[in-house]
Short mmCIF file of C-alpha atoms and ligand atoms in Angstrom, two decimals:
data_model
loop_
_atom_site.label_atom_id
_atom_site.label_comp_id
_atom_site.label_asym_id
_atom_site.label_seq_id
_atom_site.Cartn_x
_atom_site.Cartn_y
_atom_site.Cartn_z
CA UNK A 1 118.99 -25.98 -15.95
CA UNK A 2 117.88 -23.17 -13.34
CA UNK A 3 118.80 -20.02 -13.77
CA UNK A 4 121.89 -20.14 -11.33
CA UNK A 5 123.18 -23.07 -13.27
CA UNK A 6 122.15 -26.50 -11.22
CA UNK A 7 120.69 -29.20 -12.83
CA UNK A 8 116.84 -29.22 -11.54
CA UNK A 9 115.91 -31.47 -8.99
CA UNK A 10 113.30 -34.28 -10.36
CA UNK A 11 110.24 -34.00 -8.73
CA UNK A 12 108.43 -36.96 -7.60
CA UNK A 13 106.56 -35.30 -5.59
CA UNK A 14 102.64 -34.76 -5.28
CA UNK A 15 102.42 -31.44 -6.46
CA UNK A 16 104.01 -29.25 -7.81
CA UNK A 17 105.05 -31.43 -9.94
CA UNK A 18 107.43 -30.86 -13.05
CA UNK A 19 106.20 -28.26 -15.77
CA UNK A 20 106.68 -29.09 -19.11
CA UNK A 21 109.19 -26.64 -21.37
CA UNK A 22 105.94 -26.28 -23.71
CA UNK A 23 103.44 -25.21 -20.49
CA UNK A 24 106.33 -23.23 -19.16
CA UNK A 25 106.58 -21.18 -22.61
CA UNK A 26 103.43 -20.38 -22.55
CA UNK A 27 103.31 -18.94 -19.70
CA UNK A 28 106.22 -16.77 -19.88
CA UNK A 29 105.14 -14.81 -22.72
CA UNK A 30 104.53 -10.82 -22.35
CA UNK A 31 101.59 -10.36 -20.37
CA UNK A 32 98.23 -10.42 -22.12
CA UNK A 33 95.23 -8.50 -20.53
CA UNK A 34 92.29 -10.69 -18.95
CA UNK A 35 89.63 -8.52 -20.81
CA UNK A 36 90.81 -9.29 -24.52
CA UNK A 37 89.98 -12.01 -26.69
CA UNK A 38 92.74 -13.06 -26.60
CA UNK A 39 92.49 -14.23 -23.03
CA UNK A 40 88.73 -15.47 -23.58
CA UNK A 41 90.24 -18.25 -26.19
CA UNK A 42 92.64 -19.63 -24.10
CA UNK A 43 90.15 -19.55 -21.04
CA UNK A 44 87.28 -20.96 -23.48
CA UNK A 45 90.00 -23.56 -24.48
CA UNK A 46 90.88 -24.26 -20.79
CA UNK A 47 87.01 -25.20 -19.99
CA UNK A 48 86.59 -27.22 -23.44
CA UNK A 49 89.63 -29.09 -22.87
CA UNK A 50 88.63 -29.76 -18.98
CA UNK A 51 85.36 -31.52 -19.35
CA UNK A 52 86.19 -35.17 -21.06
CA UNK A 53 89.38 -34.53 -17.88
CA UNK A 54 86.52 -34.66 -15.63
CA UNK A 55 83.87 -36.51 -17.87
CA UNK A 56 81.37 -33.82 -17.97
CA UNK A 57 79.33 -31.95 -20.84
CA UNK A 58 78.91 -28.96 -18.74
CA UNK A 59 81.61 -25.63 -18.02
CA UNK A 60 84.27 -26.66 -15.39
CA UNK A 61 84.72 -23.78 -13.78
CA UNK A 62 87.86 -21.78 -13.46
CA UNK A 63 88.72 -20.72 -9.53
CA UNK A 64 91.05 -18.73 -8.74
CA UNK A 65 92.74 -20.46 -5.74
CA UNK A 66 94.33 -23.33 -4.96
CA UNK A 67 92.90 -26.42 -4.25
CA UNK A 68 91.88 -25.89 -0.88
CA UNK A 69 90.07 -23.03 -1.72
CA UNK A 70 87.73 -24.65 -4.15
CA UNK A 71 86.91 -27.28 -1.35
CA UNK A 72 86.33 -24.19 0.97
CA UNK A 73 84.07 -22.61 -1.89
CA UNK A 74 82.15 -25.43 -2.39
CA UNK A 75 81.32 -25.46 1.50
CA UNK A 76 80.26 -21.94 0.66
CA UNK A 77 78.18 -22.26 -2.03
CA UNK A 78 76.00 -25.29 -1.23
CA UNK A 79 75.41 -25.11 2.65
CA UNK A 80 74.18 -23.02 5.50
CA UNK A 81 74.96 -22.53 8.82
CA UNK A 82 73.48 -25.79 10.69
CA UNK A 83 73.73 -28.28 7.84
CA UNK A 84 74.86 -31.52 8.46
CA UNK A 85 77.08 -33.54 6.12
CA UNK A 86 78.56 -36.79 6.14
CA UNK A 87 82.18 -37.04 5.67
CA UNK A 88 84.47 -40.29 4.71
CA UNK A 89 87.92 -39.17 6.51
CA UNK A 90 89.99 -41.84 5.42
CA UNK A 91 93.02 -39.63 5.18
CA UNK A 92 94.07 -36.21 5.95
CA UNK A 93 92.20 -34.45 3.18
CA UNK A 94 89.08 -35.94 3.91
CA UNK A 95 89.91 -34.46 7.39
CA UNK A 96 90.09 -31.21 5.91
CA UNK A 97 86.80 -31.78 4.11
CA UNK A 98 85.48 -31.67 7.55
CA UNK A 99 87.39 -29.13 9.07
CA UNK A 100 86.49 -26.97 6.50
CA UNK A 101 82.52 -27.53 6.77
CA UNK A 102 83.04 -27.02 10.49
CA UNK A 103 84.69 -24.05 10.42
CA UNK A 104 81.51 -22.54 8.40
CA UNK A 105 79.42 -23.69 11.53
CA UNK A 106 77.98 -27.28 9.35
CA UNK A 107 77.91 -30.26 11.73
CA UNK A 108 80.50 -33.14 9.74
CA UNK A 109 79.39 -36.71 11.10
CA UNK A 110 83.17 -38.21 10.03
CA UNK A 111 82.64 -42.29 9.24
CA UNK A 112 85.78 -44.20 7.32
CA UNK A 113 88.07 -42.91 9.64
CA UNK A 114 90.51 -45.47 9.09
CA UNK A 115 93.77 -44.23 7.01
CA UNK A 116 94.58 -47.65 6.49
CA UNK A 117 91.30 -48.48 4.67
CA UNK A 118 89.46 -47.20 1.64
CA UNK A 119 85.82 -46.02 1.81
CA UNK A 120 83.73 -48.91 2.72
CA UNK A 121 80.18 -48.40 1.04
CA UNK A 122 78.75 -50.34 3.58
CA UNK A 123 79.26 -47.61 6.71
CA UNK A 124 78.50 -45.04 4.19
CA UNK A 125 75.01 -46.51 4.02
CA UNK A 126 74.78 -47.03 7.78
CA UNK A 127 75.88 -43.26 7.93
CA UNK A 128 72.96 -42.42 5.38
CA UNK A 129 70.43 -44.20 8.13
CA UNK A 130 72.21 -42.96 10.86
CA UNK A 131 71.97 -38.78 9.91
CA UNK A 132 68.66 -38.37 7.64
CA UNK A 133 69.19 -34.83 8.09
CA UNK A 134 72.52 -34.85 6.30
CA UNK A 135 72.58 -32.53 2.84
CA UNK A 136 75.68 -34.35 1.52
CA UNK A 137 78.35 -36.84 1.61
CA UNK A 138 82.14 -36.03 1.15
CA UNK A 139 85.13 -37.29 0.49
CA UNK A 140 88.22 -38.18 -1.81
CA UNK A 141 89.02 -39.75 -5.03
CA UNK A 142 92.97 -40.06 -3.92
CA UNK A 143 93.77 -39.12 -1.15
CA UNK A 144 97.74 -38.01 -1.07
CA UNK A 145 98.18 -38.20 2.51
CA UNK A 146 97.60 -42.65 1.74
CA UNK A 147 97.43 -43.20 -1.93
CA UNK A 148 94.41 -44.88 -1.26
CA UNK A 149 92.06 -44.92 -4.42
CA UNK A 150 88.38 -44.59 -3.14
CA UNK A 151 85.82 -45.75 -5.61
CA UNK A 152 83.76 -42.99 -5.78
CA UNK A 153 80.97 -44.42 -8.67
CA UNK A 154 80.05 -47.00 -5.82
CA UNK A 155 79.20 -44.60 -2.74
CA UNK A 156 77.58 -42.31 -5.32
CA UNK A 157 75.39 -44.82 -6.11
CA UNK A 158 75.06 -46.16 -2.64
CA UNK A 159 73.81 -42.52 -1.72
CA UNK A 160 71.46 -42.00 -4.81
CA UNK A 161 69.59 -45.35 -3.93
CA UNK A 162 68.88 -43.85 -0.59
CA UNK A 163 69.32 -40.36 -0.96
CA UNK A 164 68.81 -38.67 -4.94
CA UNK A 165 68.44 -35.51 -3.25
CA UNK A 166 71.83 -35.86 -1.25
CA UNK A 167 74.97 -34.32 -2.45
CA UNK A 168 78.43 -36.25 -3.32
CA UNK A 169 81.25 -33.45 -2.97
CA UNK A 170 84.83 -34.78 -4.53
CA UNK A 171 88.10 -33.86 -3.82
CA UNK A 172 90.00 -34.78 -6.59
CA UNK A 173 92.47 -32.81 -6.20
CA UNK A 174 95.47 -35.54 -6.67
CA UNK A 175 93.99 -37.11 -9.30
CA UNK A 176 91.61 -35.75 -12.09
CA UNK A 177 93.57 -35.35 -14.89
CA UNK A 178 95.93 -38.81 -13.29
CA UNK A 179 92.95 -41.12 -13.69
CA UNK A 180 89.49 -41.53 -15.30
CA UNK A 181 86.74 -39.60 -13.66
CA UNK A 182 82.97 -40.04 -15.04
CA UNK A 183 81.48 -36.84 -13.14
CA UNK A 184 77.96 -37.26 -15.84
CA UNK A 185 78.29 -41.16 -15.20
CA UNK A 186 78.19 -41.49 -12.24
CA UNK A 187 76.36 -38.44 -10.41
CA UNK A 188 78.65 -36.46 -8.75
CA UNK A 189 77.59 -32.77 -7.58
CA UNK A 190 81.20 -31.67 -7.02
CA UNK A 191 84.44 -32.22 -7.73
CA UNK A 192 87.58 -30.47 -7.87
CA UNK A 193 91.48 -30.43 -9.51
CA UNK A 194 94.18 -28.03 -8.78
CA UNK A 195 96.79 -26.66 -12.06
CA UNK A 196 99.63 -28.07 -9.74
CA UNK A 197 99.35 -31.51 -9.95
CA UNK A 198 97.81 -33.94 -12.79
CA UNK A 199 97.47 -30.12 -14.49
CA UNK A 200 101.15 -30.36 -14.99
CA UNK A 201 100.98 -26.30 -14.72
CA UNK A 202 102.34 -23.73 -11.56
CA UNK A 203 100.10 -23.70 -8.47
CA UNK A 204 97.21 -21.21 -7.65
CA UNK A 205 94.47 -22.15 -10.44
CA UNK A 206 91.61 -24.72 -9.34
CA UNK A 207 88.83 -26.08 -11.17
CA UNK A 208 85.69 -27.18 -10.28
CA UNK A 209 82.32 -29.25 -12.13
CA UNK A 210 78.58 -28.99 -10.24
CA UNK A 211 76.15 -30.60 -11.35
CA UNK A 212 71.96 -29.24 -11.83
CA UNK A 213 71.38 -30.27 -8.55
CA UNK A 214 74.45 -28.98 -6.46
CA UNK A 215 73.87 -25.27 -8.27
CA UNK A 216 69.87 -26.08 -6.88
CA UNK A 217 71.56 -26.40 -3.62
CA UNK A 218 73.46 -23.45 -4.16
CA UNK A 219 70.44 -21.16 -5.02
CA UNK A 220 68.98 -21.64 -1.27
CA UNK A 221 72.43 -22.05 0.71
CA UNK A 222 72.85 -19.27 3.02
CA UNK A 223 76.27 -19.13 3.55
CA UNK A 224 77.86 -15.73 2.98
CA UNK A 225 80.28 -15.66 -0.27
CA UNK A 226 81.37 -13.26 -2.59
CA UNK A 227 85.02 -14.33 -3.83
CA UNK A 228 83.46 -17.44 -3.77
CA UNK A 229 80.82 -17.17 -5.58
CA UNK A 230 80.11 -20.10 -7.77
CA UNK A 231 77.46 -18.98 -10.16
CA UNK A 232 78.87 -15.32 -10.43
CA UNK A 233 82.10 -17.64 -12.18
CA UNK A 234 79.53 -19.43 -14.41
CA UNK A 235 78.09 -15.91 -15.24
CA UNK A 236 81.31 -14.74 -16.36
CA UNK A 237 82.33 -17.94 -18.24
CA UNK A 238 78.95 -18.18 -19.77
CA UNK A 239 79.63 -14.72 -21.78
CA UNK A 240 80.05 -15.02 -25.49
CA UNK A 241 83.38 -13.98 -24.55
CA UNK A 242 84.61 -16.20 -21.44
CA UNK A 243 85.52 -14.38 -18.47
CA UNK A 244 86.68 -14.39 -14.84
CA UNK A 245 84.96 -11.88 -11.84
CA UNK A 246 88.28 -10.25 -10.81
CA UNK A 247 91.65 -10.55 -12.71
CA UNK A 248 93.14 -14.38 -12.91
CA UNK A 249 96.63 -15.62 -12.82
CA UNK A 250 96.61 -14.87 -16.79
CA UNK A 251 99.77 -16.92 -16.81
CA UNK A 252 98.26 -20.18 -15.07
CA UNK A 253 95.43 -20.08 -17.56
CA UNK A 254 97.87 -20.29 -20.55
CA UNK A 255 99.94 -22.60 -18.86
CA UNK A 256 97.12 -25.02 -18.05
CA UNK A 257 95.56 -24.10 -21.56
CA UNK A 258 98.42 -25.90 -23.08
CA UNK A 259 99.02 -28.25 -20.58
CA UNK A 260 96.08 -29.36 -21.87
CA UNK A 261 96.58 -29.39 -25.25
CA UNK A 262 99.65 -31.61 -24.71
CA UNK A 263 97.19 -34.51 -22.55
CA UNK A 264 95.25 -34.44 -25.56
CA UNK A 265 97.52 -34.75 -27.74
CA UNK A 266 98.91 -37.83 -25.95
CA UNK A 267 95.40 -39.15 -25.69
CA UNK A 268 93.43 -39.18 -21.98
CA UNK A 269 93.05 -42.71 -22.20
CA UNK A 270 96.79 -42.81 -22.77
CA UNK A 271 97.31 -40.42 -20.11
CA UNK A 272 95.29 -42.32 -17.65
CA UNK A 273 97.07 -45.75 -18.62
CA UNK A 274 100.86 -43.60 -18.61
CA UNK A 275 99.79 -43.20 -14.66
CA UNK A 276 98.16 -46.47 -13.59
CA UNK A 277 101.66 -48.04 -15.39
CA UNK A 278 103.98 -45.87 -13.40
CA UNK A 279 101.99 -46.76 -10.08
CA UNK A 280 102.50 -50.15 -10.62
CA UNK A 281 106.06 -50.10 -11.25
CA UNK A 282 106.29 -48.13 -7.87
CA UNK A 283 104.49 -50.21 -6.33
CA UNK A 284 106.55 -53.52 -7.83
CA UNK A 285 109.69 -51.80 -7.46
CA UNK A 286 109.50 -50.73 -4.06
CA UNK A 287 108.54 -54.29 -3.00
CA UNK A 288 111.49 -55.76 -5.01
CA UNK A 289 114.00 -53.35 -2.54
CA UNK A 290 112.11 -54.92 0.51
CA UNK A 291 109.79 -51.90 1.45
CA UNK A 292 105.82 -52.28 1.99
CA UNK A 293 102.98 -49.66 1.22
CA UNK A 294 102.68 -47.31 4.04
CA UNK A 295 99.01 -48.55 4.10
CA UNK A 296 99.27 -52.46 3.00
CA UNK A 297 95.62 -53.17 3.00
CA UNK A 298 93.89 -50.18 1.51
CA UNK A 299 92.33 -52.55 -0.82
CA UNK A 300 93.21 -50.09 -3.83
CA UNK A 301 95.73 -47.75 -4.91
CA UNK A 302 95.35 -44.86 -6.52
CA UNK A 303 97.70 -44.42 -10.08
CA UNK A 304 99.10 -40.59 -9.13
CA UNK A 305 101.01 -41.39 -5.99
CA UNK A 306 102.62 -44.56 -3.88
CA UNK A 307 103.38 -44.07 0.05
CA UNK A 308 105.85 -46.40 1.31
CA UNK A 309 107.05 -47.25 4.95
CA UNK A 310 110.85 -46.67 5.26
CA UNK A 311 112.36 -49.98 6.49
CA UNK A 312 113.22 -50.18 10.25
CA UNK A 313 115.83 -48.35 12.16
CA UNK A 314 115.78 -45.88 8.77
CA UNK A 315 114.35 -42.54 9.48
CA UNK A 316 112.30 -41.45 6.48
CA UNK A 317 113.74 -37.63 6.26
CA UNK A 318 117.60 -39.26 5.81
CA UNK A 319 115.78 -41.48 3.34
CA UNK A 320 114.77 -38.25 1.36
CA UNK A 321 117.66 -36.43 1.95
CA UNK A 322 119.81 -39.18 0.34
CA UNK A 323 117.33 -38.53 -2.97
CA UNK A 324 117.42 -35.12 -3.13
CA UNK A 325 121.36 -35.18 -2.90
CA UNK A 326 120.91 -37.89 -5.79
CA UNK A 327 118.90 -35.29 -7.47
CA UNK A 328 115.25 -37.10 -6.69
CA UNK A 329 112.65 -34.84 -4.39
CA UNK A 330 109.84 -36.89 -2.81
CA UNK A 331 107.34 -35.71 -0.49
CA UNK A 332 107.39 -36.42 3.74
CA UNK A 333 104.97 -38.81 4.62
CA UNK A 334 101.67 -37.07 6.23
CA UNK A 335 99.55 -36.69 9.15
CA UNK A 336 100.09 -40.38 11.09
CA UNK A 337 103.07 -40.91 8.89
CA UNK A 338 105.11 -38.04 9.26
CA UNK A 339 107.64 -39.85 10.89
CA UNK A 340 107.90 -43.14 9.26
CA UNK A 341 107.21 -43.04 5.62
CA UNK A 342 107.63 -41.51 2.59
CA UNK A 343 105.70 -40.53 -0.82
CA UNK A 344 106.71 -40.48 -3.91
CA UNK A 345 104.42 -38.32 -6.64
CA UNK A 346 103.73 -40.19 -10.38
CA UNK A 347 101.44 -38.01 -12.13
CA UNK A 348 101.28 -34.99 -14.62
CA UNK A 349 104.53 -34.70 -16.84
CA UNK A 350 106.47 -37.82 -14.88
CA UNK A 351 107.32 -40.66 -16.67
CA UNK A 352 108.12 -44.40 -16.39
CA UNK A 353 111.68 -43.43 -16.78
CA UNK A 354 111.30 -40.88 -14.14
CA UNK A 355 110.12 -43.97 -11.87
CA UNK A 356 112.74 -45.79 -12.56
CA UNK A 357 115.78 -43.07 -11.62
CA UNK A 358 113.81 -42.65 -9.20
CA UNK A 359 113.61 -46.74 -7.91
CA UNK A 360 117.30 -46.40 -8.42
CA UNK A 361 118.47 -43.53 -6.74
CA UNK A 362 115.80 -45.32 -4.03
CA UNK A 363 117.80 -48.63 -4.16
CA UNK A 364 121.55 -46.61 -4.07
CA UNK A 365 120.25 -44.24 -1.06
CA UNK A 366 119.16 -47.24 1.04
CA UNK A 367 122.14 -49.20 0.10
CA UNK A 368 124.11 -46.22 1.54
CA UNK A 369 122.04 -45.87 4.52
CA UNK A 370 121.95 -49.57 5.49
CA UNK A 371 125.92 -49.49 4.99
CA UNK A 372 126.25 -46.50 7.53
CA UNK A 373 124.74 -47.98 10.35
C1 LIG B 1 93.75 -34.47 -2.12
C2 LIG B 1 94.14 -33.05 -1.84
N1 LIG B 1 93.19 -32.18 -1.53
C3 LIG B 1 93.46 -30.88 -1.29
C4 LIG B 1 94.75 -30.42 -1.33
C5 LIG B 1 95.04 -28.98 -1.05
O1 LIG B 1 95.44 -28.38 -2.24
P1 LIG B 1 96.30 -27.03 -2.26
O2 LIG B 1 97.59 -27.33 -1.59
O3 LIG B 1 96.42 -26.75 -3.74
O4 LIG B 1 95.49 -26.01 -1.56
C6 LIG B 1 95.79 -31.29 -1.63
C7 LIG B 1 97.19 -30.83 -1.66
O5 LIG B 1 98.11 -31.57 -1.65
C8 LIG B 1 95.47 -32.65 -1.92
O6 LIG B 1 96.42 -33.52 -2.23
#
C-alpha cells in the first residue's frame, strides 16, 4: 500500500521499475555518514557485486547521476574537442549518444539509423573505412525507445579487426543487470547501467566499467571535467576504504547494495533467464491478442522490454489509460512512436506473473476499447 492508502500501481514500465520491500528497507534506515566504514562496505559490496553484472574483473565505478549523465561523462572523459566518433543511432538513445558528443564540440558520423533495424555489422565496417579518423564507435545494448537487442560482441569485434585502438562506448542502460553482458569477453571500453532499472533500486545512481585502454584515452582527452571525473572516482574507490569525491545518495548505494545481494541470491544466470522468459511471453502474448512488435523486423529483441503497435483506430494513450485504471502502468511509446505504440517494461523485480496481469488487464482494456467504438 502507499502511504495514503491505494493499492500501488504495477509498474511495467522501463524504469523506475518496482523496488523490492528488502531494497526499499534498506534504504530507509537512519542516515549513515558517507565517510564511515560503514558506508565503505556497502559501497565495496556495491562494486564486488557489480562486476560478474557486467562481466568484468575490474571496479565498476559508482557515478553519481543518472544514466544520462554517465553517457555524458564518458564523452568527457575520453574525447576532445574535434574528435570524431562513429555512432549506431538505431533508436532514440543512440541519438542521444550523438547529441551528447556533439554538444561537447566531437563530430558523430550517425550510421544504423534505422529504428526498425538492429545494428548491422556490415555498415559499421563500411563506417570504420569511411572515417579513419574516428576515436570510437557507439551505441546500445537495448535500446528502450525499440526493444531492439543489438549484438554488441559482434561490432566489437568487427571494430577490433580493423581498429584495436578504437573505442566501443555502451549504453546499457536498459539492460545490464536484465541480460548477460561479457564487458572482459568481448572488449568493450565502456559501458553503463542506471540503479533504476535492471538495478531494481530508486533513480539517480549510475555505474560505469572502462577498460585499460578507454582510461589510456582518458589520460590525453582534453575535454574539461571535474564532476565528471572518471579516474578521480577510481581514486576514491581504490582507497583501502572505498569512497566517493563528493557526498552520494547514501540511500541509493544501500538500496542497490542489496538489490544486489537479492540477484545473487537468485543466481545471474537465473536472473538473466527470469527476463529472456518474461520477454517471450510478451512477445507470445501480445501476438495471441492480435497486436505486432512496434518494430516487426528488428531481427532481435532484447529480454528487458517489448514495444508493441496499438491496433488500428486505437490510440495508444487510451490504451494506457485503460491499464493504469486496471492498476497496470506502461510506458508511451518514443520518439517515431509516440503516437502509435506502446511499451511495456520486464526487467528488475517483475515477474512472469506480473506479465501475465499485465497480458490480461491488456486483453480486458482492448476488449473494452474495441466495444466502445
Ligand atoms: C537506453 C537508455 N539510455 C539512457 C537513458 C537515460 O537514463 P536516465 O533517464 O537515467 O538519465 C535511458 C532512460 O530511459 C535509457 O533507456
Amino acid at each position: 500500500m502507499t502511504t495514503n492508502g491505494v493499492a500501488p500501481l504495477l509498474l511495467m514500465t522501463p524504469g523506475p521499475t518496482r523496488v523490492p520491500d528488502r531494497v526499499l528497507r534498506a534504504g530507509a534506515r537512519p542516515m549513515i555518514h558517507h565517510r564511515t566504514r560503514e558506508f565503505s562496505a556497502e559501497l565495496a559490496t556495491v562494486i564486488e557485486l557489480l562486476k560478474p553484472v557486467f562481466g568484468t574483473g575490474s571496479a565498476v565505478l559508482p557515478v553519481h547521476t543518472t544514466g544520462r549523465g554517465a553517457l555524458e561523462a564518458a564523452i568527457c572523459n575520453f574525447f576532445s574537442a574535434g574528435d570524431e566518433i562513429i555512432v549506431c543511432c538505431n533508436g532514440k538513445f543512440g541519438e542521444l549518444w550523438a547529441s551528447l558528443a556533439e554538444s561537447y564540440g566531437l563530430t558523430a558520423h550517425r550510421i544504423c539509423t534505422d529504428w526498425k533495424k538492429r545494428v548491422d555489422v556490415i555498415e559499421v565496417g563500411r563506417a570504420l573505412e569511411a572515417h579513419p579518423a574516428a576515436r570510437a564507435v557507439a551505441l546500445t545494448y537495448s535500446d528502450t525507445s525499440t526493444g531492439v537487442f543489438n549484438d554488441v560482441a559482434t561490432v566489437t569485434r568487427t571494430v577490433r579487426m580493423v581498429r584495436p585502438d578504437m573505442l566501443v562506448m555502451v549504453d546499457g542502460v536498459s539492460s545490464i543487470g536484465g541480460m548477460p553482458f561479457s564487458f572482459d569477453t568481448w572488449g568493450v571500453d565502456f559501458a553503463a547501467t542506471a540503479s533504476q532499472k535492471c538495478l531494481m533500486s530508486s533513480p539517480g545512481l549510475s555505474f560505469a566499467a572502462v577498460s585499460e585502454r578507454a582510461w589510456s584515452a582518458a589520460s590525453r582527452a582534453k575535454l574539461p571535467r571535474n564532476y565528471w571525473d572518471f579516474a578521480a572516482i577510481r581514486a576514491e574507490i581504490g582507497k583501502e576504504c572505498p569512497e566517493t569525491p563528493g557526498t552520494p545518495p547514501v540511500d541509493i548505494v544501500l538500496q542497490v547494495a542489496e538489490a544486489l545481494r537479492l540477484m545473487h541470491e537468485e543466481g545471474l544466470d537465473r536472473v538473466f533467464q527470469r527476463h529472456a522468459q518474461m520477454a517471450e511471453r510478451a512477445r507470445r502474448g501480445a501476438e495471441e491478442l492480435g497486436l505486432t512488435q512496434q518494430c516487426p523486423d528488428l531481427g532481435a529483441y532484447c529480454s528487458t522490454l517489448t514495444a508493441i503497435a496499438a491496433p488500428a483506430g486505437v490510440a495508444p494513450k487510451d490504451l494506457r489509460n485503460g491499464m493504469r485504471i486496471r492498476g497496470v502502468l506502461t510506458a508511451g511509446g518514443l520518439g517515431k512512436y509516440k503516437d502509435t505504440a506502446f511499451r511495456i517494461g520486464h526487467m528488475g523485480d517483475i515477474r512472469i506473473e506480473d506479465v501475465d496481469r499485465t497480458l490480461q488487464v491488456l486483453a480486458e482494456t482492448l476488449a473494452e476499447l474495441r466495444v466502445a467504438r
